[in-house]
CSV table of C-alpha atoms in Angstrom, one decimal:
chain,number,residue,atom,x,y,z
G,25,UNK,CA,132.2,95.6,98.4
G,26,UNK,CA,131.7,98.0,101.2
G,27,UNK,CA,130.8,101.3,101.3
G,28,UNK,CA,133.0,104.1,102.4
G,29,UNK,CA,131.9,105.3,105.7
G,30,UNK,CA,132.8,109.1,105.5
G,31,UNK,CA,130.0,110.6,107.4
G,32,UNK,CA,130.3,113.8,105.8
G,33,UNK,CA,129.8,112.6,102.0
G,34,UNK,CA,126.5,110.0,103.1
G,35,UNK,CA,123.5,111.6,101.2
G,36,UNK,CA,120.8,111.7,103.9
G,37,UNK,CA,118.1,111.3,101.7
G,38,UNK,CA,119.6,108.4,100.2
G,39,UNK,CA,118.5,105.3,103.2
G,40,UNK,CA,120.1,101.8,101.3
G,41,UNK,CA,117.4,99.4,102.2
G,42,UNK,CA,119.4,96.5,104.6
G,43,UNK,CA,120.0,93.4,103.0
G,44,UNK,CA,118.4,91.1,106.2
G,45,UNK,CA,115.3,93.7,104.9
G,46,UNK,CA,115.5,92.8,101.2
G,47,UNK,CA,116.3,88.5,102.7
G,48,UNK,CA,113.1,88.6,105.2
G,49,UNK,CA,110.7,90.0,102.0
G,50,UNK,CA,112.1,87.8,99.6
G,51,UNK,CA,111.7,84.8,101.5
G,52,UNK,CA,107.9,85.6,102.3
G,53,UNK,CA,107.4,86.0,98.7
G,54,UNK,CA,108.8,83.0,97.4
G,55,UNK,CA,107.7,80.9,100.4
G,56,UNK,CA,104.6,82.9,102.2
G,57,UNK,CA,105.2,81.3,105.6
G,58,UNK,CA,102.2,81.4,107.4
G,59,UNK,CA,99.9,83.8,105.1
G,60,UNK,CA,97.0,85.3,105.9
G,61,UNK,CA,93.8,85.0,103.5
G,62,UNK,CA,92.6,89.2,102.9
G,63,UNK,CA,89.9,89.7,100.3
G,64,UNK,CA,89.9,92.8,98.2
G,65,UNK,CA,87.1,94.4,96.5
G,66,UNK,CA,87.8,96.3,93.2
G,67,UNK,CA,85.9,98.8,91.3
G,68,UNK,CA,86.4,101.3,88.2
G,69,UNK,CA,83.6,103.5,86.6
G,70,UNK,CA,86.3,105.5,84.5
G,71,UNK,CA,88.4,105.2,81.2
G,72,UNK,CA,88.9,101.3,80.5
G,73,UNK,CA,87.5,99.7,83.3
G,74,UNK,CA,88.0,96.5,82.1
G,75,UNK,CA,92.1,96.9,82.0
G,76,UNK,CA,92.0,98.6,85.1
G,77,UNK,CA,90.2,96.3,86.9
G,78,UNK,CA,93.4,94.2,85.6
G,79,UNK,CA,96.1,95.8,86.1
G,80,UNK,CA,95.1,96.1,89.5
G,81,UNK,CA,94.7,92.3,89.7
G,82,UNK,CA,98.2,92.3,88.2
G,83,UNK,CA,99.9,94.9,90.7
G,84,UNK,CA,98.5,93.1,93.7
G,85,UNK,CA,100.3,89.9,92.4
G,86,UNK,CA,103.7,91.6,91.8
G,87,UNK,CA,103.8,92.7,94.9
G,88,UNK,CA,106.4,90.6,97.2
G,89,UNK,CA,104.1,88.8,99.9
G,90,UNK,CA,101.2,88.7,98.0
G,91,UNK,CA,99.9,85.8,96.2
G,92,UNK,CA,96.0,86.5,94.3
G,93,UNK,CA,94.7,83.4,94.8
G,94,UNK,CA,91.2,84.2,93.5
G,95,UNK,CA,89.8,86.3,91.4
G,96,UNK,CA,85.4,86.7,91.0
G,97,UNK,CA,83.4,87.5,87.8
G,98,UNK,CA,82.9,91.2,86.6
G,99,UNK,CA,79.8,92.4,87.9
G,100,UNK,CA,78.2,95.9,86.5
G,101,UNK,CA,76.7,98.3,89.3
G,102,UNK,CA,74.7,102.0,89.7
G,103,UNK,CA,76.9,104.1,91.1
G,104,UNK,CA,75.9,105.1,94.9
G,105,UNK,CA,74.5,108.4,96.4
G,106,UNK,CA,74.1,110.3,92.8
G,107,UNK,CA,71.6,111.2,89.7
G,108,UNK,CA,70.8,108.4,87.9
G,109,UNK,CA,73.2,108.3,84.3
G,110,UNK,CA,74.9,111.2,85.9
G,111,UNK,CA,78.4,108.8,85.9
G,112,UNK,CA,79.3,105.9,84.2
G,113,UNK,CA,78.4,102.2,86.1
G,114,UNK,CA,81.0,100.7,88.1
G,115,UNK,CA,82.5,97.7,87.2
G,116,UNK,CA,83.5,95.7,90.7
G,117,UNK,CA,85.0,92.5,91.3
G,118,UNK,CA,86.5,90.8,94.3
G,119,UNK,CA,90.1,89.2,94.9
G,120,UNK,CA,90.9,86.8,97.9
G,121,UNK,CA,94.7,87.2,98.6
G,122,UNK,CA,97.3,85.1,100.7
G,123,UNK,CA,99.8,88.0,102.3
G,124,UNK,CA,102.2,87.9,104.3
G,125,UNK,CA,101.9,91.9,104.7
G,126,UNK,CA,100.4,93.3,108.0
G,127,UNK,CA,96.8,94.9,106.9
G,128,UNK,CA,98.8,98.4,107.5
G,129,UNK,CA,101.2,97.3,104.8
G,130,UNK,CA,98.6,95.7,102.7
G,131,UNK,CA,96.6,98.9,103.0
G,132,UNK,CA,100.1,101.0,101.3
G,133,UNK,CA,99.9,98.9,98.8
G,134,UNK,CA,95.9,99.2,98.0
G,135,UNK,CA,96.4,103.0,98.1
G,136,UNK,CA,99.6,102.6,95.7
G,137,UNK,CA,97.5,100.5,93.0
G,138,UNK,CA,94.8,103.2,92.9
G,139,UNK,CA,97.6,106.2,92.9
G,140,UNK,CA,99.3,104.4,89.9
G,141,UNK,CA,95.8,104.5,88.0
G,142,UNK,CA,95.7,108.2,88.7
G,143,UNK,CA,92.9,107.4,91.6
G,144,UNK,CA,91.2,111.0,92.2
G,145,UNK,CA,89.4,111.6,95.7
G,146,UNK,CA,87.8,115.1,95.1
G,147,UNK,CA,84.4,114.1,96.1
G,148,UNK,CA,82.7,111.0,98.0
G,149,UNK,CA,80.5,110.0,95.8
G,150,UNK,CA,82.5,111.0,92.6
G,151,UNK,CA,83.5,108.9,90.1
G,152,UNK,CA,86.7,106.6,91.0
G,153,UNK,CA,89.1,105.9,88.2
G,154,UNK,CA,90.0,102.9,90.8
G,155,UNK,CA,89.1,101.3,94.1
G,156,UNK,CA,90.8,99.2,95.7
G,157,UNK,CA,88.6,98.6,99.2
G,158,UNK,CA,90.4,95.4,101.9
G,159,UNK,CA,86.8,93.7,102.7
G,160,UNK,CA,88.6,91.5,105.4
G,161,UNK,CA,92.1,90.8,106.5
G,162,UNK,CA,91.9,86.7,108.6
G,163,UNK,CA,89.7,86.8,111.5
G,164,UNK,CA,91.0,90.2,112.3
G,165,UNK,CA,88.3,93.1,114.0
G,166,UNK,CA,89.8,96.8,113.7
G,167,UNK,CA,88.3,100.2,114.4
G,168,UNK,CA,91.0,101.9,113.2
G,169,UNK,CA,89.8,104.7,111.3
G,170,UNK,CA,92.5,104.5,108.5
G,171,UNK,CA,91.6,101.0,108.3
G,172,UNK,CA,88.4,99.4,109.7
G,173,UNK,CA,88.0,96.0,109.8
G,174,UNK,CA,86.1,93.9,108.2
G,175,UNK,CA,85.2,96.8,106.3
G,176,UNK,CA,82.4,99.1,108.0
G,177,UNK,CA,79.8,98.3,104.6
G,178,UNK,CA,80.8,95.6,102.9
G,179,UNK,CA,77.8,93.3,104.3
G,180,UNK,CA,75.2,95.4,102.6
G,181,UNK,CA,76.4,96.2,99.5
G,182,UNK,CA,75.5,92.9,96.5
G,183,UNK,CA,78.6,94.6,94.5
G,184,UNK,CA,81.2,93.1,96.8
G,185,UNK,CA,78.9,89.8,98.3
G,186,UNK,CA,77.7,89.3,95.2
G,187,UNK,CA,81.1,88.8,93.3
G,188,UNK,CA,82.6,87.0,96.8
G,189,UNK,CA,80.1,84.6,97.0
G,190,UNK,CA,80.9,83.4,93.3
G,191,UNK,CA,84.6,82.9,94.1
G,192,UNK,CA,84.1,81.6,97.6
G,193,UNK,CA,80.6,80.4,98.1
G,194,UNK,CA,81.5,79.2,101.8
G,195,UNK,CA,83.1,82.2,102.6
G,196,UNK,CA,82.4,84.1,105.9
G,197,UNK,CA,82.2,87.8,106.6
G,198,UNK,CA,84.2,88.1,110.4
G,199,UNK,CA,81.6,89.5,112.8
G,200,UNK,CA,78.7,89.4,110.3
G,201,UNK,CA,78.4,85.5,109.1
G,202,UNK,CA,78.5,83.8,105.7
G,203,UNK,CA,78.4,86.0,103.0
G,204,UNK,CA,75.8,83.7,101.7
G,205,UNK,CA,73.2,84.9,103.9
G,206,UNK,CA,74.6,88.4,104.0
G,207,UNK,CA,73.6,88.7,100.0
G,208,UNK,CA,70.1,87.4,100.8
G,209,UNK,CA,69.1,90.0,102.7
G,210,UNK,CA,70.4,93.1,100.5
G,211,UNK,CA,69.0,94.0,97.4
G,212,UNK,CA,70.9,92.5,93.8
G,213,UNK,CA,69.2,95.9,92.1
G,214,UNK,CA,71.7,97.4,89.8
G,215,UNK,CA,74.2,94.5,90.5
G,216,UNK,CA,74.5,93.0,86.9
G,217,UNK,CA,76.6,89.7,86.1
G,218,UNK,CA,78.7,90.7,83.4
G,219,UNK,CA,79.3,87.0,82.0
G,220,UNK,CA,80.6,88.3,78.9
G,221,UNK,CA,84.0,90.1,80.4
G,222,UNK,CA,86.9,88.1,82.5
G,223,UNK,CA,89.8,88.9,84.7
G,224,UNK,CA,92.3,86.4,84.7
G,225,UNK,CA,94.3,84.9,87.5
G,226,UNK,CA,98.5,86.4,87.4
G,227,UNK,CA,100.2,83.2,85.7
């Protein structure tokens, strides 16, 4: 069926998304031609940070071009850069994706997870409902400030090696080496297995 054509009675606001659009997103979902491998870090010190930490895992995977491939063991952390038992501990984990999404599109879709949790930014060091942090997107190097890459502090901090290394023991940190030697050299303090909780992989 087509659509009418009058110019003067097309809502503006209203774009239709093209149907080669809805074709090329589809097909990278179903078939994720030549993905790239991102990994994710994930954290919650807020509200149920258990579910969260899921239904992030969960959002990532329903998003077209995005397959979770991976998904570490819950580890419990001291929040950063505040009074001891001044804010709930963190729970973090880390995902390793397949994505056929650029890292800018990939990077939408991080900050549209944490927005759907009610993420709230007020203060650096506050506490985060969710994070949702790209660690590393392929062998890509970025010093783009919206989206540095691999991140800027990922290879010191045992709350996202720590968690990596479980899921991908052999994995490699672009620019800084494998993540194995990486977590030797930082400090596990305050980095707790949490053996006793799970995330599960999407079905």
């Amino acid at each position: 069926m087509t659509r009418p054509s009058h110019q003067g009675h097309t809502d503006p606001t209203v774009q239709p998304v093209p149907a080669s659009v809805v074709e090329r997103v589809d097909a990278a979902d179903t078939t994720l031609q030549n993905p790239k491998r991102a990994v994710v870090s994930l954290g919650a010190n807020l509200g149920n940070r258990l579910e969260t930490l899921q239904g992030a895992v969960d959002a990532l995977e329903d998003t077209p071009g995005i397959r979770v491939k991976a998904v570490s063991p819950v580890y419990e952390t001291e929040p950063w850069g505040v009074e001891p038992g001044s804010q709930p501990s963190y729970f973090n984990a880390v995902a390793v994706l397949k994505t056929t999404l650029p890292p800018s599109s990939l990077l939408e879709r991080a900050h549209a997870v944490e927005e759907a949790f009610h993420r709230v930014r007020d203060e650096r060091w506050g506490p985060r409902t969710l994070d949702v942090d790209i660690v590393s997107y392929a062998e890509l190097h970025s010093d783009d400030p919206q989206l540095t890459l691999p991140h800027p502090r990922a290879h010191e901090r045992a709350f996202v090696l720590a968690p990596w290394h479980d899921v991908d023991p052999q994995a490699e940190l672009p620019g800084h080496g494998p993540v194995a030697d990486l977590l030797g050299m930082v400090t596990r303090e305050g980095v707790t297995p949490r053996q006793d909780l799970e995330l599960r992989l999407p079905e």
